[in-house]
Amino acid sequence: MGRPRRHGHRARRVRGFVALAALIAASWSASGQAAPTISGTTPFIFDGNRVYAELAFVQPDGSLHKALAYVDMGTPAMSVNQALLDTLHLGPDHPLTFRVGAMPVTVAAAQVSPSHGTPQKLGGESVEAILPAGVLQHYQVVLDYARRT
């Protein structure tokens, strides 16, 4: 006959996870806060075998500065053009925040290095940052080449 199946244990775990997720969702709605955005879609340009993603950098006043970022899987640290860094006023209490679509991404100011020189233009937009593997490793990234997102 063999060993008995243990479906009951797995089903209880799944029900427990669903209940926990429902509880978290209910607490967000009860607190009046929106649930955090856990995914984002942004256009990208594929040029010279390189991917450039469109990011929206959040400025101190809350407005957005749209710029392209070179997606570089070989670079460990985020790099941003010095002129943009000057407008963002990064510091220990003010990390770098940008949006990938509607999803906010935050990088500690100490993990951002300045890049000097005039930003390269690509498709009418400035390439003002390097988006590295060190930031992307915390996310699941899907590049849809057909839709350029």
mmCIF file of C-alpha atoms in Angstrom:
data_model
loop_
_atom_site.group_PDB
_atom_site.id
_atom_site.type_symbol
_atom_site.label_atom_id
_atom_site.label_comp_id
_atom_site.label_asym_id
_atom_site.label_seq_id
_atom_site.Cartn_x
_atom_site.Cartn_y
_atom_site.Cartn_z
ATOM 1 C CA MET A 1 0.000 0.000 0.000
ATOM 2 C CA GLY A 2 2.761 2.461 0.777
ATOM 3 C CA ARG A 3 2.831 5.530 2.952
ATOM 4 C CA PRO A 4 -0.306 7.626 3.453
ATOM 5 C CA ARG A 5 -0.432 10.936 1.638
ATOM 6 C CA ARG A 6 -0.127 14.113 3.683
ATOM 7 C CA HIS A 7 -2.315 16.516 1.709
ATOM 8 C CA GLY A 8 -3.866 17.888 4.896
ATOM 9 C CA HIS A 9 -0.632 19.531 6.072
ATOM 10 C CA ARG A 10 -0.012 21.241 2.720
ATOM 11 C CA ALA A 11 -3.637 22.413 2.462
ATOM 12 C CA ARG A 12 -3.429 23.936 5.965
ATOM 13 C CA ARG A 13 -0.256 25.810 4.995
ATOM 14 C CA VAL A 14 -1.887 27.156 1.826
ATOM 15 C CA ARG A 15 -5.024 28.202 3.735
ATOM 16 C CA GLY A 16 -2.805 29.846 6.372
ATOM 17 C CA PHE A 17 -0.897 31.785 3.696
ATOM 18 C CA VAL A 18 -4.131 32.913 2.014
ATOM 19 C CA ALA A 19 -5.512 33.992 5.383
ATOM 20 C CA LEU A 20 -2.304 35.914 6.169
ATOM 21 C CA ALA A 21 -2.415 37.638 2.768
ATOM 22 C CA ALA A 22 -6.071 38.544 3.292
ATOM 23 C CA LEU A 23 -5.273 39.898 6.763
ATOM 24 C CA ILE A 24 -2.459 42.069 5.402
ATOM 25 C CA ALA A 25 -4.671 43.357 2.581
ATOM 26 C CA ALA A 26 -7.466 44.108 5.061
ATOM 27 C CA SER A 27 -5.091 45.983 7.370
ATOM 28 C CA TRP A 28 -3.913 48.171 4.476
ATOM 29 C CA SER A 29 -7.458 48.991 3.436
ATOM 30 C CA ALA A 30 -8.557 49.571 7.054
ATOM 31 C CA SER A 31 -5.646 51.918 7.670
ATOM 32 C CA GLY A 32 -6.664 54.006 4.682
ATOM 33 C CA GLN A 33 -3.330 53.338 3.004
ATOM 34 C CA ALA A 34 -3.102 51.894 -0.459
ATOM 35 C CA ALA A 35 -1.371 48.550 -0.842
ATOM 36 C CA PRO A 36 2.213 48.991 -2.003
ATOM 37 C CA THR A 37 2.897 48.671 -5.702
ATOM 38 C CA ILE A 38 4.816 45.450 -6.181
ATOM 39 C CA SER A 39 5.362 45.547 -9.922
ATOM 40 C CA GLY A 40 6.094 48.120 -12.552
ATOM 41 C CA THR A 41 6.349 48.324 -16.310
ATOM 42 C CA THR A 42 8.390 50.907 -18.135
ATOM 43 C CA PRO A 43 9.366 51.433 -21.767
ATOM 44 C CA PHE A 44 12.929 50.792 -22.848
ATOM 45 C CA ILE A 45 15.095 51.555 -25.848
ATOM 46 C CA PHE A 46 17.224 48.799 -27.322
ATOM 47 C CA ASP A 47 20.170 50.435 -29.070
ATOM 48 C CA GLY A 48 23.604 49.067 -29.941
ATOM 49 C CA ASN A 49 22.811 45.816 -28.112
ATOM 50 C CA ARG A 50 22.162 47.809 -24.911
ATOM 51 C CA VAL A 51 18.978 48.311 -22.915
ATOM 52 C CA TYR A 52 18.042 51.801 -21.700
ATOM 53 C CA ALA A 53 15.074 51.907 -19.309
ATOM 54 C CA GLU A 54 12.890 54.968 -18.791
ATOM 55 C CA LEU A 55 12.911 55.903 -15.104
ATOM 56 C CA ALA A 56 11.171 58.704 -13.232
ATOM 57 C CA PHE A 57 13.395 60.144 -10.480
ATOM 58 C CA VAL A 58 11.465 61.589 -7.539
ATOM 59 C CA GLN A 59 12.653 65.114 -6.746
ATOM 60 C CA PRO A 60 12.520 66.688 -3.251
ATOM 61 C CA ASP A 61 9.246 68.479 -4.076
ATOM 62 C CA GLY A 62 7.663 65.201 -5.240
ATOM 63 C CA SER A 63 7.768 66.029 -8.929
ATOM 64 C CA LEU A 64 9.245 63.525 -11.360
ATOM 65 C CA HIS A 65 12.302 63.899 -13.570
ATOM 66 C CA LYS A 66 12.148 61.403 -16.450
ATOM 67 C CA ALA A 67 15.431 60.120 -17.801
ATOM 68 C CA LEU A 68 16.920 57.039 -19.361
ATOM 69 C CA ALA A 69 19.156 54.664 -17.422
ATOM 70 C CA TYR A 70 21.559 52.233 -19.025
ATOM 71 C CA VAL A 71 20.761 48.762 -17.660
ATOM 72 C CA ASP A 72 24.216 47.366 -16.908
ATOM 73 C CA MET A 73 24.345 43.902 -15.366
ATOM 74 C CA GLY A 74 28.099 44.189 -14.869
ATOM 75 C CA THR A 75 28.060 47.254 -12.633
ATOM 76 C CA PRO A 76 27.498 46.787 -8.894
ATOM 77 C CA ALA A 77 26.567 50.374 -7.891
ATOM 78 C CA MET A 78 24.020 52.906 -9.078
ATOM 79 C CA SER A 79 25.499 55.880 -10.916
ATOM 80 C CA VAL A 80 23.646 59.133 -11.607
ATOM 81 C CA ASN A 81 24.742 62.209 -13.535
ATOM 82 C CA GLN A 82 26.127 64.867 -11.183
ATOM 83 C CA ALA A 83 23.683 67.553 -12.388
ATOM 84 C CA LEU A 84 20.715 65.310 -11.556
ATOM 85 C CA LEU A 85 22.245 64.375 -8.195
ATOM 86 C CA ASP A 86 22.519 68.080 -7.360
ATOM 87 C CA THR A 87 18.776 68.553 -7.922
ATOM 88 C CA LEU A 88 17.835 65.415 -5.944
ATOM 89 C CA HIS A 89 19.668 66.519 -2.741
ATOM 90 C CA LEU A 90 20.600 63.011 -1.621
ATOM 91 C CA GLY A 91 21.773 62.436 1.932
ATOM 92 C CA PRO A 92 21.478 60.004 4.844
ATOM 93 C CA ASP A 93 17.826 60.960 5.338
ATOM 94 C CA HIS A 94 17.107 61.426 1.621
ATOM 95 C CA PRO A 95 17.765 58.273 -0.435
ATOM 96 C CA LEU A 96 17.541 58.065 -4.201
ATOM 97 C CA THR A 97 14.006 57.153 -5.222
ATOM 98 C CA PHE A 98 12.895 56.446 -8.758
ATOM 99 C CA ARG A 99 9.876 54.800 -10.297
ATOM 100 C CA VAL A 100 9.729 51.920 -12.692
ATOM 101 C CA GLY A 101 6.249 52.553 -13.999
ATOM 102 C CA ALA A 102 4.241 53.012 -10.785
ATOM 103 C CA MET A 103 6.605 50.962 -8.604
ATOM 104 C CA PRO A 104 8.949 53.012 -6.403
ATOM 105 C CA VAL A 105 12.545 51.823 -5.970
ATOM 106 C CA THR A 106 14.754 53.276 -3.238
ATOM 107 C CA VAL A 107 18.550 53.181 -3.109
ATOM 108 C CA ALA A 108 20.499 54.465 -0.099
ATOM 109 C CA ALA A 109 22.395 57.671 -0.910
ATOM 110 C CA ALA A 110 25.681 56.043 0.143
ATOM 111 C CA GLN A 111 25.199 53.449 -2.610
ATOM 112 C CA VAL A 112 24.912 56.055 -5.385
ATOM 113 C CA SER A 113 27.968 57.425 -7.143
ATOM 114 C CA PRO A 114 28.124 60.506 -9.380
ATOM 115 C CA SER A 115 28.912 60.324 -13.058
ATOM 116 C CA HIS A 116 30.493 63.358 -14.655
ATOM 117 C CA GLY A 117 30.203 64.811 -18.116
ATOM 118 C CA THR A 118 27.341 65.684 -20.399
ATOM 119 C CA PRO A 119 24.576 63.074 -20.522
ATOM 120 C CA GLN A 120 24.321 61.173 -23.789
ATOM 121 C CA LYS A 121 21.169 61.779 -25.832
ATOM 122 C CA LEU A 122 19.234 58.801 -27.116
ATOM 123 C CA GLY A 123 15.925 59.125 -28.903
ATOM 124 C CA GLY A 124 15.553 62.713 -27.701
ATOM 125 C CA GLU A 125 16.000 61.760 -24.024
ATOM 126 C CA SER A 126 19.064 62.034 -21.822
ATOM 127 C CA VAL A 127 20.813 58.967 -20.433
ATOM 128 C CA GLU A 128 21.408 60.211 -16.895
ATOM 129 C CA ALA A 129 21.976 57.035 -14.889
ATOM 130 C CA ILE A 130 23.281 53.493 -14.821
ATOM 131 C CA LEU A 131 20.849 50.956 -13.379
ATOM 132 C CA PRO A 132 23.098 48.149 -12.081
ATOM 133 C CA ALA A 133 22.789 44.508 -11.111
ATOM 134 C CA GLY A 134 23.258 45.566 -7.481
ATOM 135 C CA VAL A 135 19.834 47.249 -7.549
ATOM 136 C CA LEU A 136 18.110 44.815 -9.902
ATOM 137 C CA GLN A 137 19.090 41.740 -7.865
ATOM 138 C CA HIS A 138 16.228 42.499 -5.472
ATOM 139 C CA TYR A 139 13.615 42.226 -8.232
ATOM 140 C CA GLN A 140 12.452 39.834 -10.887
ATOM 141 C CA VAL A 141 13.106 41.607 -14.191
ATOM 142 C CA VAL A 142 11.387 40.647 -17.437
ATOM 143 C CA LEU A 143 12.361 42.312 -20.701
ATOM 144 C CA ASP A 144 9.665 42.078 -23.358
ATOM 145 C CA TYR A 145 11.587 42.864 -26.532
ATOM 146 C CA ALA A 146 8.479 42.689 -28.720
ATOM 147 C CA ARG A 147 6.627 45.337 -26.685
ATOM 148 C CA ARG A 148 9.806 47.211 -25.623
ATOM 149 C CA THR A 149 8.791 47.120 -21.939
#
